[in-house]
Amino acid sequence: MSNFADISLTDDERAALEAVCRRRKVEALVWKRARAFILLDAGEDPDTVCRILDIGPTVLTQWRFAYSAEGLAFFGLKDYSPREGHLSFAQEAALKKHFTEHPARTADEICACILVKYGQTYSSSGAAKLMRRLGFEYKKPIALSTQADETEQQDFIDWYETLMNSLPPDEKVLFSDAVHPEYQSRPAHGWFPKGQKTALKTTSGRKRLNIQGALDLETFRFTFVEGEKINAETTRQMLEMIERNYPTQTAIHVILDNARYHHARILQPWLESPERRVKLHFLPSYAPHLNAIERLWGILHKWVTHNRHYPTFDAFTAAIFEFFRKTLPENWTRFRDTVTDNFRVISTEKYKLI
């Protein structure tokens, strides 16, 4: 068999042949030729290549000579070098820099920018493909509080980890917060038949529920009260219910935010009572991401309110309560990977602020 030791593909040639092999529709002969030279370039023995591809040594020798004379044209590739589209490579690089510094909100904005700068017309789908090729993705930025103190966040995380690592068996840790589900239809993304006009019935009025609850991450037991409004009285009612629900615990650590009613004067005598087992611990200011129960509210809306219409406020209320009383305890193993105490410090230095 002829000597194939001198076969060495350039990066562009190798990329072109690998692209041929990945095509869904390619002639078997073209695929075999491309695969043969990729294997030879990788150092495979010619006899092994013939056996793998079920070809004779004479055929491989003929391919070798044809490749020497024709190059990649032998594989049916008319142009294997990177192609420029409507824009040159330099224009694409400039466009990438522009949209990195000035993010576009819609494909129409991208099309308009390209038309003004370079006189090229792109469709919305073409602009989206171009942006993905340039390394962009269509997503929504997160809302980030610039007032949250990084040192306070880290201090809380350190305190919490120390607490959990030294927590006696007769003590508990709960996360508490209030949620106010509004009696409103909430459209959300979903998979619907193509071409079908999909709509969600809306509701009228501004009614809402006011729920104050506390979540036990160990068992996902959810203790809550509902009232006309959330205040110091509902806070006391919830804390009393927590103590009743955990009669054998000598201390119950409740982590909550700095809402004014949590610090109300009328609540202090009850908290300072000698028989009190509840101990309140307050989160750093502007740091709701350090309250694990916040993640539960997101699941609540996905399960109960997104793309769902309730004909009456009573039906809406029943669905909310069913989630807390039935869905949550029955499906908590599905939720525990989302509702966690895997906390981290949020720093503005790690984000591109717009």
mmCIF file of C-alpha atoms in Angstrom:
data_model
loop_
_atom_site.group_PDB
_atom_site.id
_atom_site.type_symbol
_atom_site.label_atom_id
_atom_site.label_comp_id
_atom_site.label_asym_id
_atom_site.label_seq_id
_atom_site.Cartn_x
_atom_site.Cartn_y
_atom_site.Cartn_z
ATOM 1 C CA MET A 1 0.000 0.000 0.000
ATOM 2 C CA SER A 2 1.258 3.513 -0.757
ATOM 3 C CA ASN A 3 2.785 5.602 1.953
ATOM 4 C CA PHE A 4 0.151 7.743 3.683
ATOM 5 C CA ALA A 5 2.470 9.195 6.309
ATOM 6 C CA ASP A 6 2.570 12.551 4.537
ATOM 7 C CA ILE A 7 -1.191 13.136 4.882
ATOM 8 C CA SER A 8 -1.642 16.052 7.217
ATOM 9 C CA LEU A 9 -4.781 18.162 7.041
ATOM 10 C CA THR A 10 -4.849 21.824 7.921
ATOM 11 C CA ASP A 11 -7.352 22.972 10.549
ATOM 12 C CA ASP A 12 -9.641 24.355 7.821
ATOM 13 C CA GLU A 13 -9.435 21.144 5.783
ATOM 14 C CA ARG A 14 -10.128 19.001 8.817
ATOM 15 C CA ALA A 15 -13.100 21.189 9.802
ATOM 16 C CA ALA A 16 -14.494 20.958 6.260
ATOM 17 C CA LEU A 17 -14.251 17.151 6.186
ATOM 18 C CA GLU A 18 -15.769 16.831 9.659
ATOM 19 C CA ALA A 19 -18.648 19.002 8.469
ATOM 20 C CA VAL A 20 -19.189 16.596 5.547
ATOM 21 C CA CYS A 21 -19.360 13.646 7.936
ATOM 22 C CA ARG A 22 -21.930 15.432 10.111
ATOM 23 C CA ARG A 23 -24.310 16.151 7.249
ATOM 24 C CA ARG A 24 -27.607 14.328 7.414
ATOM 25 C CA LYS A 25 -27.814 13.963 3.663
ATOM 26 C CA VAL A 26 -24.508 13.113 2.004
ATOM 27 C CA GLU A 27 -23.564 10.525 -0.599
ATOM 28 C CA ALA A 28 -22.105 7.381 0.921
ATOM 29 C CA LEU A 29 -19.000 7.566 -1.285
ATOM 30 C CA VAL A 30 -18.317 11.193 -0.321
ATOM 31 C CA TRP A 31 -18.789 10.323 3.352
ATOM 32 C CA LYS A 32 -16.337 7.390 3.091
ATOM 33 C CA ARG A 33 -13.715 9.548 1.392
ATOM 34 C CA ALA A 34 -13.980 12.254 4.050
ATOM 35 C CA ARG A 35 -13.939 9.738 6.925
ATOM 36 C CA ALA A 36 -10.919 7.937 5.429
ATOM 37 C CA PHE A 37 -8.774 11.060 5.350
ATOM 38 C CA ILE A 38 -9.876 12.143 8.830
ATOM 39 C CA LEU A 39 -8.784 8.743 10.176
ATOM 40 C CA LEU A 40 -5.474 8.850 8.277
ATOM 41 C CA ASP A 41 -4.826 12.374 9.537
ATOM 42 C CA ALA A 42 -5.447 11.111 13.079
ATOM 43 C CA GLY A 43 -2.686 8.525 12.615
ATOM 44 C CA GLU A 44 -4.731 5.421 11.905
ATOM 45 C CA ASP A 45 -3.039 2.617 9.961
ATOM 46 C CA PRO A 46 -4.232 2.410 6.296
ATOM 47 C CA ASP A 47 -5.112 -1.286 6.710
ATOM 48 C CA THR A 48 -7.291 -0.406 9.680
ATOM 49 C CA VAL A 49 -8.994 2.370 7.707
ATOM 50 C CA CYS A 50 -9.747 -0.051 4.854
ATOM 51 C CA ARG A 51 -11.224 -2.564 7.266
ATOM 52 C CA ILE A 52 -13.368 0.031 9.059
ATOM 53 C CA LEU A 53 -14.758 1.513 5.840
ATOM 54 C CA ASP A 54 -14.934 -1.782 3.944
ATOM 55 C CA ILE A 55 -12.817 -0.628 0.998
ATOM 56 C CA GLY A 56 -9.853 -2.167 -0.751
ATOM 57 C CA PRO A 57 -6.263 -0.890 -0.451
ATOM 58 C CA THR A 58 -6.193 -0.048 -4.165
ATOM 59 C CA VAL A 59 -9.207 2.247 -3.730
ATOM 60 C CA LEU A 60 -7.541 4.057 -0.868
ATOM 61 C CA THR A 61 -4.380 4.514 -2.950
ATOM 62 C CA GLN A 62 -6.414 5.962 -5.818
ATOM 63 C CA TRP A 63 -8.113 8.377 -3.405
ATOM 64 C CA ARG A 64 -4.720 9.433 -2.119
ATOM 65 C CA PHE A 65 -3.443 10.377 -5.572
ATOM 66 C CA ALA A 66 -6.701 12.123 -6.481
ATOM 67 C CA TYR A 67 -6.500 14.158 -3.267
ATOM 68 C CA SER A 68 -2.893 15.147 -4.093
ATOM 69 C CA ALA A 69 -4.014 16.481 -7.469
ATOM 70 C CA GLU A 70 -7.414 18.031 -6.627
ATOM 71 C CA GLY A 71 -7.297 18.886 -2.937
ATOM 72 C CA LEU A 72 -10.657 19.213 -1.192
ATOM 73 C CA ALA A 73 -12.409 19.512 -4.547
ATOM 74 C CA PHE A 74 -11.989 15.727 -4.662
ATOM 75 C CA PHE A 75 -14.643 15.481 -1.940
ATOM 76 C CA GLY A 76 -17.163 17.539 -3.836
ATOM 77 C CA LEU A 77 -16.496 20.674 -1.798
ATOM 78 C CA LYS A 78 -16.509 23.648 -4.099
ATOM 79 C CA ASP A 79 -15.467 26.096 -1.390
ATOM 80 C CA TYR A 80 -14.275 24.917 1.987
ATOM 81 C CA SER A 81 -12.984 28.271 3.245
ATOM 82 C CA PRO A 82 -15.126 30.313 5.684
ATOM 83 C CA ARG A 83 -17.642 32.332 3.729
ATOM 84 C CA GLU A 84 -18.716 35.887 4.204
ATOM 85 C CA GLY A 85 -22.458 36.433 4.287
ATOM 86 C CA HIS A 86 -24.151 39.755 3.658
ATOM 87 C CA LEU A 87 -21.604 41.314 6.002
ATOM 88 C CA SER A 88 -17.841 41.042 5.880
ATOM 89 C CA PHE A 89 -15.940 39.522 8.773
ATOM 90 C CA ALA A 90 -14.765 42.985 9.790
ATOM 91 C CA GLN A 91 -18.346 44.292 9.766
ATOM 92 C CA GLU A 92 -19.537 41.341 11.843
ATOM 93 C CA ALA A 93 -16.776 41.992 14.386
ATOM 94 C CA ALA A 94 -17.778 45.653 14.580
ATOM 95 C CA LEU A 95 -21.435 44.664 14.939
ATOM 96 C CA LYS A 96 -20.598 42.260 17.762
ATOM 97 C CA LYS A 97 -18.743 45.015 19.600
ATOM 98 C CA HIS A 98 -21.628 47.444 19.071
ATOM 99 C CA PHE A 99 -24.319 45.118 20.442
ATOM 100 C CA THR A 100 -22.099 44.081 23.356
ATOM 101 C CA GLU A 101 -21.949 47.719 24.414
ATOM 102 C CA HIS A 102 -25.499 48.604 23.346
ATOM 103 C CA PRO A 103 -27.775 45.536 23.714
ATOM 104 C CA ALA A 104 -30.629 45.235 21.233
ATOM 105 C CA ARG A 105 -34.093 44.467 22.544
ATOM 106 C CA THR A 106 -35.652 43.116 19.356
ATOM 107 C CA ALA A 107 -34.666 41.604 16.019
ATOM 108 C CA ASP A 108 -36.181 44.663 14.333
ATOM 109 C CA GLU A 109 -33.635 46.867 16.099
ATOM 110 C CA ILE A 110 -30.843 44.644 14.789
ATOM 111 C CA CYS A 111 -32.211 44.796 11.231
ATOM 112 C CA ALA A 112 -32.504 48.592 11.396
ATOM 113 C CA CYS A 113 -28.955 48.954 12.742
ATOM 114 C CA ILE A 114 -27.482 46.774 9.972
ATOM 115 C CA LEU A 115 -29.428 48.670 7.311
ATOM 116 C CA VAL A 116 -28.238 52.073 8.572
ATOM 117 C CA LYS A 117 -24.614 51.074 9.150
ATOM 118 C CA TYR A 118 -23.964 48.764 6.192
ATOM 119 C CA GLY A 119 -26.900 49.138 3.802
ATOM 120 C CA GLN A 120 -27.742 45.410 4.065
ATOM 121 C CA THR A 121 -31.283 44.115 4.480
ATOM 122 C CA TYR A 122 -31.887 41.275 6.952
ATOM 123 C CA SER A 123 -35.126 39.528 7.875
ATOM 124 C CA SER A 124 -35.957 39.079 11.558
ATOM 125 C CA SER A 125 -35.101 35.376 11.413
ATOM 126 C CA GLY A 126 -31.856 36.155 9.561
ATOM 127 C CA ALA A 127 -30.893 38.722 12.199
ATOM 128 C CA ALA A 128 -31.598 36.191 14.966
ATOM 129 C CA LYS A 129 -29.387 33.587 13.259
ATOM 130 C CA LEU A 130 -26.633 36.168 12.827
ATOM 131 C CA MET A 131 -26.745 37.116 16.518
ATOM 132 C CA ARG A 132 -26.556 33.490 17.619
ATOM 133 C CA ARG A 133 -23.580 32.959 15.308
ATOM 134 C CA LEU A 134 -21.888 36.001 16.844
ATOM 135 C CA GLY A 135 -22.273 34.486 20.310
ATOM 136 C CA PHE A 136 -25.432 36.220 21.578
ATOM 137 C CA GLU A 137 -28.552 34.657 23.092
ATOM 138 C CA TYR A 138 -32.045 36.030 23.586
ATOM 139 C CA LYS A 139 -32.707 36.248 27.326
ATOM 140 C CA LYS A 140 -34.040 38.537 30.007
ATOM 141 C CA PRO A 141 -31.597 40.240 32.407
ATOM 142 C CA ILE A 142 -32.107 39.591 36.092
ATOM 143 C CA ALA A 143 -33.215 42.397 38.395
ATOM 144 C CA LEU A 144 -30.243 43.118 40.626
ATOM 145 C CA SER A 145 -30.355 45.421 43.622
ATOM 146 C CA THR A 146 -27.320 47.673 43.708
ATOM 147 C CA GLN A 147 -28.065 48.503 47.363
ATOM 148 C CA ALA A 148 -27.355 45.023 48.731
ATOM 149 C CA ASP A 149 -24.158 45.043 50.774
ATOM 150 C CA GLU A 150 -21.806 42.228 49.778
ATOM 151 C CA THR A 151 -20.157 42.045 53.184
ATOM 152 C CA GLU A 152 -23.528 41.723 54.933
ATOM 153 C CA GLN A 153 -24.551 38.986 52.497
ATOM 154 C CA GLN A 154 -21.385 37.008 53.189
ATOM 155 C CA ASP A 155 -21.754 37.522 56.946
ATOM 156 C CA PHE A 156 -25.284 36.114 56.790
ATOM 157 C CA ILE A 157 -24.188 33.094 54.745
ATOM 158 C CA ASP A 158 -21.348 32.404 57.183
ATOM 159 C CA TRP A 159 -23.719 32.734 60.148
ATOM 160 C CA TYR A 160 -26.291 30.438 58.536
ATOM 161 C CA GLU A 161 -23.732 27.746 57.732
ATOM 162 C CA THR A 162 -22.421 27.877 61.304
ATOM 163 C CA LEU A 163 -25.959 27.596 62.643
ATOM 164 C CA MET A 164 -26.832 24.598 60.458
ATOM 165 C CA ASN A 165 -23.556 22.804 61.190
ATOM 166 C CA SER A 166 -24.077 23.098 64.930
ATOM 167 C CA LEU A 167 -27.874 22.754 65.100
ATOM 168 C CA PRO A 168 -28.982 20.363 67.884
ATOM 169 C CA PRO A 169 -31.644 17.735 67.084
ATOM 170 C CA ASP A 170 -34.240 19.581 69.181
ATOM 171 C CA GLU A 171 -33.973 22.830 67.197
ATOM 172 C CA LYS A 172 -35.469 23.856 63.851
ATOM 173 C CA VAL A 173 -34.795 26.443 61.156
ATOM 174 C CA LEU A 174 -37.624 27.927 59.090
ATOM 175 C CA PHE A 175 -37.735 30.587 56.375
ATOM 176 C CA SER A 176 -40.637 33.024 56.470
ATOM 177 C CA ASP A 177 -42.136 35.562 54.094
ATOM 178 C CA ALA A 178 -45.439 36.934 52.838
ATOM 179 C CA VAL A 179 -46.914 36.349 49.389
ATOM 180 C CA HIS A 180 -49.827 38.165 47.760
ATOM 181 C CA PRO A 181 -51.238 36.174 44.795
ATOM 182 C CA GLU A 182 -53.441 38.438 42.695
ATOM 183 C CA TYR A 183 -56.640 37.203 41.127
ATOM 184 C CA GLN A 184 -55.324 37.823 37.646
ATOM 185 C CA SER A 185 -54.705 35.545 34.693
ATOM 186 C CA ARG A 186 -50.947 35.290 34.119
ATOM 187 C CA PRO A 187 -49.957 34.412 30.508
ATOM 188 C CA ALA A 188 -46.744 32.388 30.305
ATOM 189 C CA HIS A 189 -44.699 30.673 27.609
ATOM 190 C CA GLY A 190 -45.821 27.184 26.572
ATOM 191 C CA TRP A 191 -45.922 24.802 23.608
ATOM 192 C CA PHE A 192 -48.991 25.314 21.411
ATOM 193 C CA PRO A 193 -49.904 24.098 17.895
ATOM 194 C CA LYS A 194 -48.211 26.147 15.190
ATOM 195 C CA GLY A 195 -50.608 28.562 13.532
ATOM 196 C CA GLN A 196 -53.133 28.346 16.359
ATOM 197 C CA LYS A 197 -54.115 31.672 17.866
ATOM 198 C CA THR A 198 -53.896 31.038 21.586
ATOM 199 C CA ALA A 199 -55.415 33.299 24.227
ATOM 200 C CA LEU A 200 -56.054 33.246 27.965
ATOM 201 C CA LYS A 201 -59.256 34.521 29.524
ATOM 202 C CA THR A 202 -58.699 37.511 31.767
ATOM 203 C CA THR A 203 -60.266 38.334 35.098
ATOM 204 C CA SER A 204 -61.642 41.612 36.387
ATOM 205 C CA GLY A 205 -60.973 43.373 39.661
ATOM 206 C CA ARG A 206 -57.936 43.629 41.882
ATOM 207 C CA LYS A 207 -58.651 41.054 44.541
ATOM 208 C CA ARG A 208 -55.722 39.223 46.073
ATOM 209 C CA LEU A 209 -54.849 36.867 48.863
ATOM 210 C CA ASN A 210 -52.526 37.860 51.678
ATOM 211 C CA ILE A 211 -50.606 34.891 53.018
ATOM 212 C CA GLN A 212 -47.803 34.836 55.545
ATOM 213 C CA GLY A 213 -45.975 31.540 55.840
ATOM 214 C CA ALA A 214 -42.883 29.713 57.029
ATOM 215 C CA LEU A 215 -41.173 26.798 55.286
ATOM 216 C CA ASP A 216 -39.194 23.957 56.838
ATOM 217 C CA LEU A 217 -36.612 22.944 54.228
ATOM 218 C CA GLU A 218 -35.983 19.612 55.933
ATOM 219 C CA THR A 219 -39.549 18.313 55.635
ATOM 220 C CA PHE A 220 -41.166 21.017 53.426
ATOM 221 C CA ARG A 221 -43.822 21.512 56.069
ATOM 222 C CA PHE A 222 -45.472 24.842 55.337
ATOM 223 C CA THR A 223 -47.098 26.805 58.136
ATOM 224 C CA PHE A 224 -49.216 29.753 57.060
ATOM 225 C CA VAL A 225 -51.958 32.178 57.991
ATOM 226 C CA GLU A 226 -54.199 34.250 55.752
ATOM 227 C CA GLY A 227 -55.633 37.659 56.542
ATOM 228 C CA GLU A 228 -57.093 40.843 55.101
ATOM 229 C CA LYS A 229 -53.597 42.308 55.314
ATOM 230 C CA ILE A 230 -50.200 41.266 56.611
ATOM 231 C CA ASN A 231 -49.182 43.023 59.796
ATOM 232 C CA ALA A 232 -47.810 42.420 63.280
ATOM 233 C CA GLU A 233 -50.970 40.520 64.256
ATOM 234 C CA THR A 234 -50.704 37.999 61.407
ATOM 235 C CA THR A 235 -47.001 37.656 62.201
ATOM 236 C CA ARG A 236 -47.812 36.758 65.809
ATOM 237 C CA GLN A 237 -50.517 34.325 64.685
ATOM 238 C CA MET A 238 -48.073 32.581 62.344
ATOM 239 C CA LEU A 239 -45.366 32.358 65.017
ATOM 240 C CA GLU A 240 -47.853 30.940 67.503
ATOM 241 C CA MET A 241 -48.897 28.330 64.956
ATOM 242 C CA ILE A 242 -45.239 27.434 64.387
ATOM 243 C CA GLU A 243 -44.744 26.796 68.097
ATOM 244 C CA ARG A 244 -47.851 24.602 68.153
ATOM 245 C CA ASN A 245 -46.658 22.643 65.104
ATOM 246 C CA TYR A 246 -43.261 21.941 66.687
ATOM 247 C CA PRO A 247 -44.079 21.177 70.339
ATOM 248 C CA THR A 248 -40.910 19.138 71.005
ATOM 249 C CA GLN A 249 -38.434 21.715 69.679
ATOM 250 C CA THR A 250 -36.626 23.764 72.316
ATOM 251 C CA ALA A 251 -35.767 26.497 69.811
ATOM 252 C CA ILE A 252 -37.225 27.429 66.429
ATOM 253 C CA HIS A 253 -35.093 29.778 64.356
ATOM 254 C CA VAL A 254 -37.220 31.800 61.933
ATOM 255 C CA ILE A 255 -35.370 33.685 59.190
ATOM 256 C CA LEU A 256 -37.310 36.590 57.690
ATOM 257 C CA ASP A 257 -36.907 39.995 56.077
ATOM 258 C CA ASN A 258 -36.947 43.448 57.631
ATOM 259 C CA ALA A 259 -40.583 44.345 56.980
ATOM 260 C CA ARG A 260 -41.779 46.982 59.444
ATOM 261 C CA TYR A 261 -44.397 44.733 60.993
ATOM 262 C CA HIS A 262 -41.694 42.223 61.944
ATOM 263 C CA HIS A 263 -40.172 44.912 64.173
ATOM 264 C CA ALA A 264 -43.482 46.297 65.480
ATOM 265 C CA ARG A 265 -43.526 47.357 69.125
ATOM 266 C CA ILE A 266 -46.731 45.466 69.853
ATOM 267 C CA LEU A 267 -44.969 42.254 68.836
ATOM 268 C CA GLN A 268 -42.018 42.687 71.210
ATOM 269 C CA PRO A 269 -43.712 41.716 74.507
ATOM 270 C CA TRP A 270 -44.824 38.417 72.976
ATOM 271 C CA LEU A 271 -41.341 37.714 71.568
ATOM 272 C CA GLU A 272 -39.640 38.568 74.871
ATOM 273 C CA SER A 273 -41.841 36.246 76.911
ATOM 274 C CA PRO A 274 -39.734 33.696 78.915
ATOM 275 C CA GLU A 275 -41.589 30.700 77.448
ATOM 276 C CA ARG A 276 -40.979 31.843 73.897
ATOM 277 C CA ARG A 277 -39.234 29.208 71.743
ATOM 278 C CA VAL A 278 -39.317 31.185 68.496
ATOM 279 C CA LYS A 279 -36.171 33.174 67.741
ATOM 280 C CA LEU A 280 -36.220 35.688 64.885
ATOM 281 C CA HIS A 281 -33.210 36.243 62.622
ATOM 282 C CA PHE A 282 -33.311 39.034 60.059
ATOM 283 C CA LEU A 283 -31.888 38.974 56.544
ATOM 284 C CA PRO A 284 -29.566 41.678 55.243
ATOM 285 C CA SER A 285 -31.379 44.567 53.600
ATOM 286 C CA TYR A 286 -32.197 44.206 49.887
ATOM 287 C CA ALA A 287 -31.233 40.518 49.860
ATOM 288 C CA PRO A 288 -34.385 38.464 49.137
ATOM 289 C CA HIS A 289 -32.203 35.886 47.343
ATOM 290 C CA LEU A 290 -31.030 34.759 50.786
ATOM 291 C CA ASN A 291 -34.568 33.744 51.770
ATOM 292 C CA ALA A 292 -35.203 30.200 50.525
ATOM 293 C CA ILE A 293 -38.988 30.593 50.683
ATOM 294 C CA GLU A 294 -38.827 33.167 47.874
ATOM 295 C CA ARG A 295 -38.089 30.265 45.519
ATOM 296 C CA LEU A 296 -41.303 28.573 46.618
ATOM 297 C CA TRP A 297 -43.384 31.505 45.384
ATOM 298 C CA GLY A 298 -42.046 30.950 41.876
ATOM 299 C CA ILE A 299 -43.173 27.328 41.951
ATOM 300 C CA LEU A 300 -46.557 28.405 43.306
ATOM 301 C CA HIS A 301 -47.194 30.603 40.272
ATOM 302 C CA LYS A 302 -46.003 27.960 37.789
ATOM 303 C CA TRP A 303 -48.370 25.387 39.283
ATOM 304 C CA VAL A 304 -51.398 27.542 40.033
ATOM 305 C CA THR A 305 -51.518 30.825 38.111
ATOM 306 C CA HIS A 306 -49.515 30.551 34.862
ATOM 307 C CA ASN A 307 -51.827 30.029 31.849
ATOM 308 C CA ARG A 308 -54.781 29.262 34.115
ATOM 309 C CA HIS A 309 -58.105 31.013 34.357
ATOM 310 C CA TYR A 310 -60.335 30.766 37.394
ATOM 311 C CA PRO A 311 -63.955 31.847 36.879
ATOM 312 C CA THR A 312 -64.333 33.148 40.441
ATOM 313 C CA PHE A 313 -62.141 34.470 43.230
ATOM 314 C CA ASP A 314 -63.303 31.571 45.412
ATOM 315 C CA ALA A 315 -62.032 29.067 42.823
ATOM 316 C CA PHE A 316 -58.716 30.936 42.693
ATOM 317 C CA THR A 317 -58.464 30.902 46.495
ATOM 318 C CA ALA A 318 -59.228 27.184 46.630
ATOM 319 C CA ALA A 319 -56.459 26.474 44.091
ATOM 320 C CA ILE A 320 -53.911 28.450 46.115
ATOM 321 C CA PHE A 321 -54.792 26.678 49.353
ATOM 322 C CA GLU A 322 -54.780 23.286 47.630
ATOM 323 C CA PHE A 323 -51.230 23.946 46.484
ATOM 324 C CA PHE A 324 -50.043 24.625 50.027
ATOM 325 C CA ARG A 325 -52.099 21.900 51.710
ATOM 326 C CA LYS A 326 -51.901 19.083 49.149
ATOM 327 C CA THR A 327 -49.591 19.723 46.174
ATOM 328 C CA LEU A 328 -46.627 20.875 48.248
ATOM 329 C CA PRO A 329 -46.547 17.957 50.729
ATOM 330 C CA GLU A 330 -47.229 15.407 47.984
ATOM 331 C CA ASN A 331 -44.604 16.717 45.548
ATOM 332 C CA TRP A 332 -41.943 18.203 47.795
ATOM 333 C CA THR A 333 -39.296 15.774 46.549
ATOM 334 C CA ARG A 334 -39.733 17.355 43.107
ATOM 335 C CA PHE A 335 -39.359 20.851 44.515
ATOM 336 C CA ARG A 336 -36.404 20.404 46.849
ATOM 337 C CA ASP A 337 -33.817 20.804 44.077
ATOM 338 C CA THR A 338 -35.244 24.267 43.347
ATOM 339 C CA VAL A 339 -36.191 25.471 46.826
ATOM 340 C CA THR A 340 -32.803 25.194 48.502
ATOM 341 C CA ASP A 341 -30.459 27.047 50.844
ATOM 342 C CA ASN A 342 -27.686 27.099 48.267
ATOM 343 C CA PHE A 343 -26.989 30.767 48.864
ATOM 344 C CA ARG A 344 -24.371 32.975 47.243
ATOM 345 C CA VAL A 345 -23.306 36.570 47.353
ATOM 346 C CA ILE A 346 -24.665 38.647 44.486
ATOM 347 C CA SER A 347 -22.060 41.119 43.319
ATOM 348 C CA THR A 348 -22.551 43.773 40.667
ATOM 349 C CA GLU A 349 -18.960 43.147 39.579
ATOM 350 C CA LYS A 350 -19.992 39.782 38.114
ATOM 351 C CA TYR A 351 -22.655 41.283 35.873
ATOM 352 C CA LYS A 352 -22.801 43.607 32.896
ATOM 353 C CA LEU A 353 -25.115 46.341 34.149
ATOM 354 C CA ILE A 354 -27.366 47.967 31.560
#
